[in-house]
Structures are given as C-alpha cells and as structure tokens.
C-alpha cells in the first residue's frame, strides 16, 4: 500500500487498486452512517429495488446462488438474502469493510477477494450483483468479464451506480451538492473528505446509461437494461448472459 494517499485526480484516473483499497479501509467505520445520511436514506430504496428485481429474476430457480461483488459492509448482500431460497456470497478487498459486514450477518459468506480475479469456477452463480463498486474497478472490462465468466448461462447481473441526472436543472443542483456540500458534510461528521471528493469525480468519469450497456456488451452480455431511480441520481443496470 502507498505510504501517502494518491491525489484525488490521480486516483480517479488510475483507479489504483492499492489506493482505492486504502481509501475504503479508512472510511469503513463511518461508511454506513454517511451513506444513509448523504443519500437522504435513498440508499435503502435503491437496495429494495434491486432486491425486488432480483426476486423476479430468480423466482423460477429453487436455490439461487448469488454473488455480491465489492460488497463493502454487506448491506446489498443482506438485502439479497431475502430472495426466496437464495444462498449469498459477498466479496470485497477491504478487510475493514468485511469486518463490519460479518458482524451484521452470520449466514452470508463474506470473503476477501479481488473483483478482477474472482476465485470461483466458471458458471457458478445465477446472479452477480454490485452496489456502487464497479465504478472503482482498476480495469472495468476485466471486471465485467469476470462477472460474465462466473455466471451460469441465462444468469443475470445487477449493478447499482450513482448517476448524473440528464435534466439540466436537477443536474445543476445535484452537482452543486455532490461537489461542494457532500465532502464538507462528510468531513464534519468525521468521515474522509478525500473519499467524498473522489466520489463525484469518479462518477463524472464513469460511462453512464447506454455507454455502460456497451461495456456490458463487450464483456459478453447479450442484453441490457437501464433503470433510473430517484430523479436519475442512481441507476440500476441489468445484464443477461
């Protein structure tokens, strides 16, 4: 790991594995509180939408195997545990985040691992999910190809990411909050202003909407769908193998 944090712009451009890992280890203790507060509780709704869609996709499968990549503190994995008959595995490279996830739920296997080199056999899972983690992959193409590899034929991926609204008025207000207010509030509550300065910059650099569906197509997914949520401030991507 680097002795000093990388500058925000450098980390956004490089998505250095060590740099991102260090950042998430540092913010782990305040991560849940700040996510709930800074999203005004909308993160609960986003996970509910994802779990509901997962339930619809998995309803014909007796015991669906679900993998949640970049699981963090485990909130999405725990929500997906409510899918009927589901067996859920969570993977992340931040041990500090995983320690919190394991305290929340003992029925889910929370495993340390690299999203770009998943330690699972091919065609193992019925559903692969990621909540606000794909944007941080050092190599997006490789990560999505790993999702595709570990999915069974006919399996699905569900990916949640922040989104910059397309409506000019909402976009302007959103970016003002995202760039100016959010880092200061995070710092005020003992969080890392660095991490929440990184957040809006990483969202701006990340492919959105149809551009992201093209990335799914390049990774081998045969169809995709964009589901926007909460005035287009978050988006749920659906891909099918």
mmCIF file of C-alpha atoms in Angstrom:
data_model
loop_
_atom_site.group_PDB
_atom_site.id
_atom_site.type_symbol
_atom_site.label_atom_id
_atom_site.label_comp_id
_atom_site.label_asym_id
_atom_site.label_seq_id
_atom_site.Cartn_x
_atom_site.Cartn_y
_atom_site.Cartn_z
ATOM 1 C CA UNK A 1 0.000 0.000 0.000
ATOM 2 C CA UNK A 2 1.222 3.532 -0.659
ATOM 3 C CA UNK A 3 2.624 5.448 2.288
ATOM 4 C CA UNK A 4 0.680 8.575 1.338
ATOM 5 C CA UNK A 5 -2.763 8.795 -0.296
ATOM 6 C CA UNK A 6 -2.682 9.452 -4.021
ATOM 7 C CA UNK A 7 -4.041 12.838 -5.121
ATOM 8 C CA UNK A 8 -7.765 12.609 -5.879
ATOM 9 C CA UNK A 9 -7.364 13.290 -9.605
ATOM 10 C CA UNK A 10 -4.653 10.644 -9.870
ATOM 11 C CA UNK A 11 -6.787 8.058 -8.084
ATOM 12 C CA UNK A 12 -9.802 8.834 -10.274
ATOM 13 C CA UNK A 13 -7.691 8.394 -13.415
ATOM 14 C CA UNK A 14 -5.721 5.339 -12.357
ATOM 15 C CA UNK A 15 -8.235 3.532 -10.094
ATOM 16 C CA UNK A 16 -5.113 2.177 -8.397
ATOM 17 C CA UNK A 17 -6.105 -0.985 -6.542
ATOM 18 C CA UNK A 18 -3.943 -0.113 -3.540
ATOM 19 C CA UNK A 19 -5.171 3.481 -3.492
ATOM 20 C CA UNK A 20 -8.872 2.533 -3.607
ATOM 21 C CA UNK A 21 -8.355 -0.227 -1.046
ATOM 22 C CA UNK A 22 -6.621 2.171 1.352
ATOM 23 C CA UNK A 23 -9.422 4.717 0.949
ATOM 24 C CA UNK A 24 -12.164 2.198 1.743
ATOM 25 C CA UNK A 25 -10.292 0.761 4.713
ATOM 26 C CA UNK A 26 -10.047 4.283 6.124
ATOM 27 C CA UNK A 27 -13.712 5.218 5.689
ATOM 28 C CA UNK A 28 -15.130 1.850 6.835
ATOM 29 C CA UNK A 29 -16.121 2.949 10.390
ATOM 30 C CA UNK A 30 -18.257 5.849 9.075
ATOM 31 C CA UNK A 31 -19.280 4.325 5.747
ATOM 32 C CA UNK A 32 -22.811 3.191 6.616
ATOM 33 C CA UNK A 33 -23.747 6.328 8.541
ATOM 34 C CA UNK A 34 -22.531 8.648 5.814
ATOM 35 C CA UNK A 35 -24.162 6.632 3.020
ATOM 36 C CA UNK A 36 -27.546 6.796 4.733
ATOM 37 C CA UNK A 37 -27.209 10.470 5.693
ATOM 38 C CA UNK A 38 -25.716 11.821 2.482
ATOM 39 C CA UNK A 39 -28.189 9.966 0.245
ATOM 40 C CA UNK A 40 -31.076 11.138 2.478
ATOM 41 C CA UNK A 41 -31.942 7.480 3.050
ATOM 42 C CA UNK A 42 -32.426 6.775 -0.647
ATOM 43 C CA UNK A 43 -29.810 4.016 -0.494
ATOM 44 C CA UNK A 44 -32.392 1.849 1.318
ATOM 45 C CA UNK A 45 -34.798 2.326 -1.574
ATOM 46 C CA UNK A 46 -32.124 1.563 -4.183
ATOM 47 C CA UNK A 47 -31.291 -1.714 -2.484
ATOM 48 C CA UNK A 48 -35.012 -2.544 -2.169
ATOM 49 C CA UNK A 49 -35.494 -2.010 -5.923
ATOM 50 C CA UNK A 50 -32.524 -4.240 -6.631
ATOM 51 C CA UNK A 51 -33.727 -6.988 -4.289
ATOM 52 C CA UNK A 52 -37.238 -6.841 -5.772
ATOM 53 C CA UNK A 53 -35.903 -7.208 -9.323
ATOM 54 C CA UNK A 54 -33.572 -9.999 -8.187
ATOM 55 C CA UNK A 55 -36.567 -11.824 -6.700
ATOM 56 C CA UNK A 56 -38.413 -11.563 -10.019
ATOM 57 C CA UNK A 57 -35.420 -12.835 -11.994
ATOM 58 C CA UNK A 58 -34.754 -15.724 -9.592
ATOM 59 C CA UNK A 59 -38.334 -16.844 -8.909
ATOM 60 C CA UNK A 60 -38.103 -19.957 -11.111
ATOM 61 C CA UNK A 61 -34.815 -21.093 -9.532
ATOM 62 C CA UNK A 62 -35.107 -23.316 -6.481
ATOM 63 C CA UNK A 63 -31.966 -22.235 -4.608
ATOM 64 C CA UNK A 64 -30.394 -19.341 -6.482
ATOM 65 C CA UNK A 65 -26.696 -18.753 -5.944
ATOM 66 C CA UNK A 66 -25.956 -15.029 -5.677
ATOM 67 C CA UNK A 67 -22.563 -13.333 -5.630
ATOM 68 C CA UNK A 68 -22.312 -9.731 -4.433
ATOM 69 C CA UNK A 69 -19.032 -8.211 -5.634
ATOM 70 C CA UNK A 70 -17.491 -5.170 -3.914
ATOM 71 C CA UNK A 71 -19.898 -5.988 -1.105
ATOM 72 C CA UNK A 72 -18.383 -3.445 1.289
ATOM 73 C CA UNK A 73 -20.204 -3.520 4.616
ATOM 74 C CA UNK A 74 -22.663 -6.039 3.203
ATOM 75 C CA UNK A 75 -25.936 -4.108 3.006
ATOM 76 C CA UNK A 76 -26.824 -5.223 -0.533
ATOM 77 C CA UNK A 77 -25.822 -8.828 0.167
ATOM 78 C CA UNK A 78 -28.013 -8.809 3.278
ATOM 79 C CA UNK A 79 -30.948 -7.408 1.278
ATOM 80 C CA UNK A 80 -30.472 -10.133 -1.351
ATOM 81 C CA UNK A 81 -30.593 -12.775 1.384
ATOM 82 C CA UNK A 82 -34.360 -12.142 1.345
ATOM 83 C CA UNK A 83 -34.646 -13.537 -2.185
ATOM 84 C CA UNK A 84 -36.502 -16.852 -1.751
ATOM 85 C CA UNK A 85 -34.109 -19.740 -1.170
ATOM 86 C CA UNK A 86 -31.063 -17.626 -2.008
ATOM 87 C CA UNK A 87 -27.552 -18.501 -0.910
ATOM 88 C CA UNK A 88 -25.470 -15.327 -0.939
ATOM 89 C CA UNK A 89 -21.718 -14.809 -1.021
ATOM 90 C CA UNK A 90 -20.103 -11.384 -0.613
ATOM 91 C CA UNK A 91 -16.625 -10.494 -1.902
ATOM 92 C CA UNK A 92 -14.544 -7.407 -1.195
ATOM 93 C CA UNK A 93 -10.877 -6.445 -0.957
ATOM 94 C CA UNK A 94 -11.292 -4.188 2.082
ATOM 95 C CA UNK A 95 -10.834 -6.182 5.271
ATOM 96 C CA UNK A 96 -12.110 -3.261 7.367
ATOM 97 C CA UNK A 97 -15.384 -3.229 5.422
ATOM 98 C CA UNK A 98 -15.714 -7.014 5.574
ATOM 99 C CA UNK A 99 -15.233 -6.997 9.352
ATOM 100 C CA UNK A 100 -18.330 -4.801 9.654
ATOM 101 C CA UNK A 101 -20.303 -6.959 7.198
ATOM 102 C CA UNK A 102 -19.537 -10.132 9.166
ATOM 103 C CA UNK A 103 -20.857 -8.567 12.360
ATOM 104 C CA UNK A 104 -24.148 -7.737 10.628
ATOM 105 C CA UNK A 105 -24.928 -11.197 9.266
ATOM 106 C CA UNK A 106 -23.565 -14.650 10.015
ATOM 107 C CA UNK A 107 -25.496 -16.512 7.295
ATOM 108 C CA UNK A 108 -23.620 -14.902 4.419
ATOM 109 C CA UNK A 109 -20.078 -15.925 3.498
ATOM 110 C CA UNK A 110 -18.155 -12.644 3.351
ATOM 111 C CA UNK A 111 -14.860 -13.403 1.605
ATOM 112 C CA UNK A 112 -11.772 -11.327 0.923
ATOM 113 C CA UNK A 113 -11.115 -11.277 -2.806
ATOM 114 C CA UNK A 114 -10.304 -9.346 -5.961
ATOM 115 C CA UNK A 115 -13.172 -8.418 -8.287
ATOM 116 C CA UNK A 116 -10.806 -8.642 -11.263
ATOM 117 C CA UNK A 117 -9.799 -12.202 -10.424
ATOM 118 C CA UNK A 118 -12.763 -13.908 -8.762
ATOM 119 C CA UNK A 119 -11.760 -17.137 -7.053
ATOM 120 C CA UNK A 120 -14.791 -19.106 -8.217
ATOM 121 C CA UNK A 121 -15.259 -21.641 -11.005
ATOM 122 C CA UNK A 122 -16.913 -20.580 -14.232
ATOM 123 C CA UNK A 123 -20.730 -20.789 -14.447
ATOM 124 C CA UNK A 124 -21.152 -20.982 -10.667
ATOM 125 C CA UNK A 125 -23.763 -18.268 -9.935
ATOM 126 C CA UNK A 126 -27.291 -17.442 -11.058
ATOM 127 C CA UNK A 127 -26.926 -13.743 -10.234
ATOM 128 C CA UNK A 128 -23.936 -11.432 -9.764
ATOM 129 C CA UNK A 129 -24.535 -8.028 -8.200
ATOM 130 C CA UNK A 130 -22.534 -4.954 -7.276
ATOM 131 C CA UNK A 131 -23.678 -1.885 -5.365
ATOM 132 C CA UNK A 132 -21.618 1.237 -6.068
ATOM 133 C CA UNK A 133 -18.397 -0.708 -6.587
ATOM 134 C CA UNK A 134 -17.933 -1.296 -10.315
ATOM 135 C CA UNK A 135 -17.040 2.374 -10.805
ATOM 136 C CA UNK A 136 -13.908 1.778 -8.717
ATOM 137 C CA UNK A 137 -12.548 -1.167 -10.723
ATOM 138 C CA UNK A 138 -8.993 -0.627 -11.901
ATOM 139 C CA UNK A 139 -9.945 -2.403 -15.134
ATOM 140 C CA UNK A 140 -13.681 -2.158 -15.893
ATOM 141 C CA UNK A 141 -13.575 -4.510 -18.885
ATOM 142 C CA UNK A 142 -11.786 -7.233 -16.953
ATOM 143 C CA UNK A 143 -14.163 -6.913 -14.014
ATOM 144 C CA UNK A 144 -17.281 -7.229 -16.172
ATOM 145 C CA UNK A 145 -15.771 -10.214 -17.983
ATOM 146 C CA UNK A 146 -15.271 -11.862 -14.584
ATOM 147 C CA UNK A 147 -18.950 -11.263 -13.794
ATOM 148 C CA UNK A 148 -19.839 -12.926 -17.098
ATOM 149 C CA UNK A 149 -17.454 -15.844 -16.530
ATOM 150 C CA UNK A 150 -18.813 -16.865 -13.118
ATOM 151 C CA UNK A 151 -22.457 -16.605 -14.238
ATOM 152 C CA UNK A 152 -24.384 -19.623 -15.439
ATOM 153 C CA UNK A 153 -25.827 -19.417 -18.968
ATOM 154 C CA UNK A 154 -29.057 -17.447 -18.668
ATOM 155 C CA UNK A 155 -27.808 -15.790 -15.466
ATOM 156 C CA UNK A 156 -28.030 -12.077 -14.730
ATOM 157 C CA UNK A 157 -26.008 -9.210 -13.360
ATOM 158 C CA UNK A 158 -27.488 -6.257 -11.458
ATOM 159 C CA UNK A 159 -25.249 -3.244 -10.934
ATOM 160 C CA UNK A 160 -26.142 -0.078 -8.999
ATOM 161 C CA UNK A 161 -24.169 3.118 -9.597
ATOM 162 C CA UNK A 162 -24.606 6.829 -8.912
ATOM 163 C CA UNK A 163 -25.778 8.783 -11.939
ATOM 164 C CA UNK A 164 -25.532 12.403 -13.006
ATOM 165 C CA UNK A 165 -29.095 13.480 -13.934
ATOM 166 C CA UNK A 166 -29.774 14.481 -17.528
ATOM 167 C CA UNK A 167 -32.302 17.199 -16.629
ATOM 168 C CA UNK A 168 -30.309 20.485 -16.663
ATOM 169 C CA UNK A 169 -31.989 21.911 -13.538
ATOM 170 C CA UNK A 170 -31.675 18.751 -11.456
ATOM 171 C CA UNK A 171 -28.160 18.188 -12.793
ATOM 172 C CA UNK A 172 -27.039 21.633 -11.664
ATOM 173 C CA UNK A 173 -28.420 21.191 -8.134
ATOM 174 C CA UNK A 174 -27.087 17.643 -7.905
ATOM 175 C CA UNK A 175 -23.554 18.599 -8.933
ATOM 176 C CA UNK A 176 -23.516 21.523 -6.520
ATOM 177 C CA UNK A 177 -24.461 19.203 -3.653
ATOM 178 C CA UNK A 178 -22.195 16.407 -4.867
ATOM 179 C CA UNK A 179 -19.085 18.558 -5.315
ATOM 180 C CA UNK A 180 -19.380 21.306 -2.712
ATOM 181 C CA UNK A 181 -21.676 20.168 0.093
ATOM 182 C CA UNK A 182 -21.115 16.424 0.334
ATOM 183 C CA UNK A 183 -17.334 16.432 1.036
ATOM 184 C CA UNK A 184 -17.741 19.142 3.701
ATOM 185 C CA UNK A 185 -20.596 17.323 5.449
ATOM 186 C CA UNK A 186 -18.630 14.058 5.367
ATOM 187 C CA UNK A 187 -15.661 15.802 6.969
ATOM 188 C CA UNK A 188 -17.917 17.413 9.577
ATOM 189 C CA UNK A 189 -19.177 14.003 10.725
ATOM 190 C CA UNK A 190 -15.699 12.525 10.963
ATOM 191 C CA UNK A 191 -15.626 10.958 7.514
ATOM 192 C CA UNK A 192 -12.964 11.311 4.879
ATOM 193 C CA UNK A 193 -13.408 14.462 2.807
ATOM 194 C CA UNK A 194 -10.899 12.870 0.400
ATOM 195 C CA UNK A 195 -13.201 9.900 -0.236
ATOM 196 C CA UNK A 196 -16.220 12.128 -0.793
ATOM 197 C CA UNK A 197 -14.225 14.422 -3.054
ATOM 198 C CA UNK A 198 -13.194 11.324 -5.030
ATOM 199 C CA UNK A 199 -16.839 10.209 -5.321
ATOM 200 C CA UNK A 200 -18.246 12.944 -7.634
ATOM 201 C CA UNK A 201 -15.100 12.997 -9.757
ATOM 202 C CA UNK A 202 -15.240 9.219 -10.231
ATOM 203 C CA UNK A 203 -18.932 9.391 -11.186
ATOM 204 C CA UNK A 204 -18.249 12.056 -13.826
ATOM 205 C CA UNK A 205 -15.538 9.897 -15.404
ATOM 206 C CA UNK A 206 -17.635 6.728 -15.453
ATOM 207 C CA UNK A 207 -19.694 5.630 -18.511
ATOM 208 C CA UNK A 208 -23.417 6.071 -17.906
ATOM 209 C CA UNK A 209 -26.623 4.799 -19.476
ATOM 210 C CA UNK A 210 -26.173 3.411 -22.982
ATOM 211 C CA UNK A 211 -22.401 3.854 -22.734
ATOM 212 C CA UNK A 212 -22.295 1.417 -19.834
ATOM 213 C CA UNK A 213 -24.573 -1.041 -21.641
ATOM 214 C CA UNK A 214 -21.976 -1.076 -24.428
ATOM 215 C CA UNK A 215 -19.369 -2.087 -21.830
ATOM 216 C CA UNK A 216 -21.647 -4.945 -20.746
ATOM 217 C CA UNK A 217 -21.982 -5.982 -24.396
ATOM 218 C CA UNK A 218 -18.212 -6.012 -24.846
ATOM 219 C CA UNK A 219 -17.958 -8.283 -21.790
ATOM 220 C CA UNK A 220 -20.297 -10.802 -23.433
ATOM 221 C CA UNK A 221 -23.717 -9.903 -22.033
ATOM 222 C CA UNK A 222 -26.327 -10.365 -24.722
ATOM 223 C CA UNK A 223 -28.898 -7.859 -23.499
ATOM 224 C CA UNK A 224 -29.038 -4.948 -21.106
ATOM 225 C CA UNK A 225 -31.418 -2.516 -19.481
ATOM 226 C CA UNK A 226 -31.083 0.859 -17.747
ATOM 227 C CA UNK A 227 -33.378 1.536 -14.787
ATOM 228 C CA UNK A 228 -33.023 5.057 -13.396
ATOM 229 C CA UNK A 229 -34.005 5.824 -9.803
ATOM 230 C CA UNK A 230 -34.719 8.913 -7.667
ATOM 231 C CA UNK A 231 -34.654 11.664 -10.303
ATOM 232 C CA UNK A 232 -31.812 9.907 -12.145
ATOM 233 C CA UNK A 233 -29.427 10.253 -9.193
ATOM 234 C CA UNK A 234 -28.855 6.479 -9.213
ATOM 235 C CA UNK A 235 -29.119 3.820 -11.889
ATOM 236 C CA UNK A 236 -29.637 0.062 -11.877
ATOM 237 C CA UNK A 237 -28.155 -1.836 -14.807
ATOM 238 C CA UNK A 238 -29.450 -5.261 -15.804
ATOM 239 C CA UNK A 239 -27.407 -7.580 -17.992
ATOM 240 C CA UNK A 240 -28.176 -11.142 -19.115
ATOM 241 C CA UNK A 241 -25.702 -13.848 -20.069
#
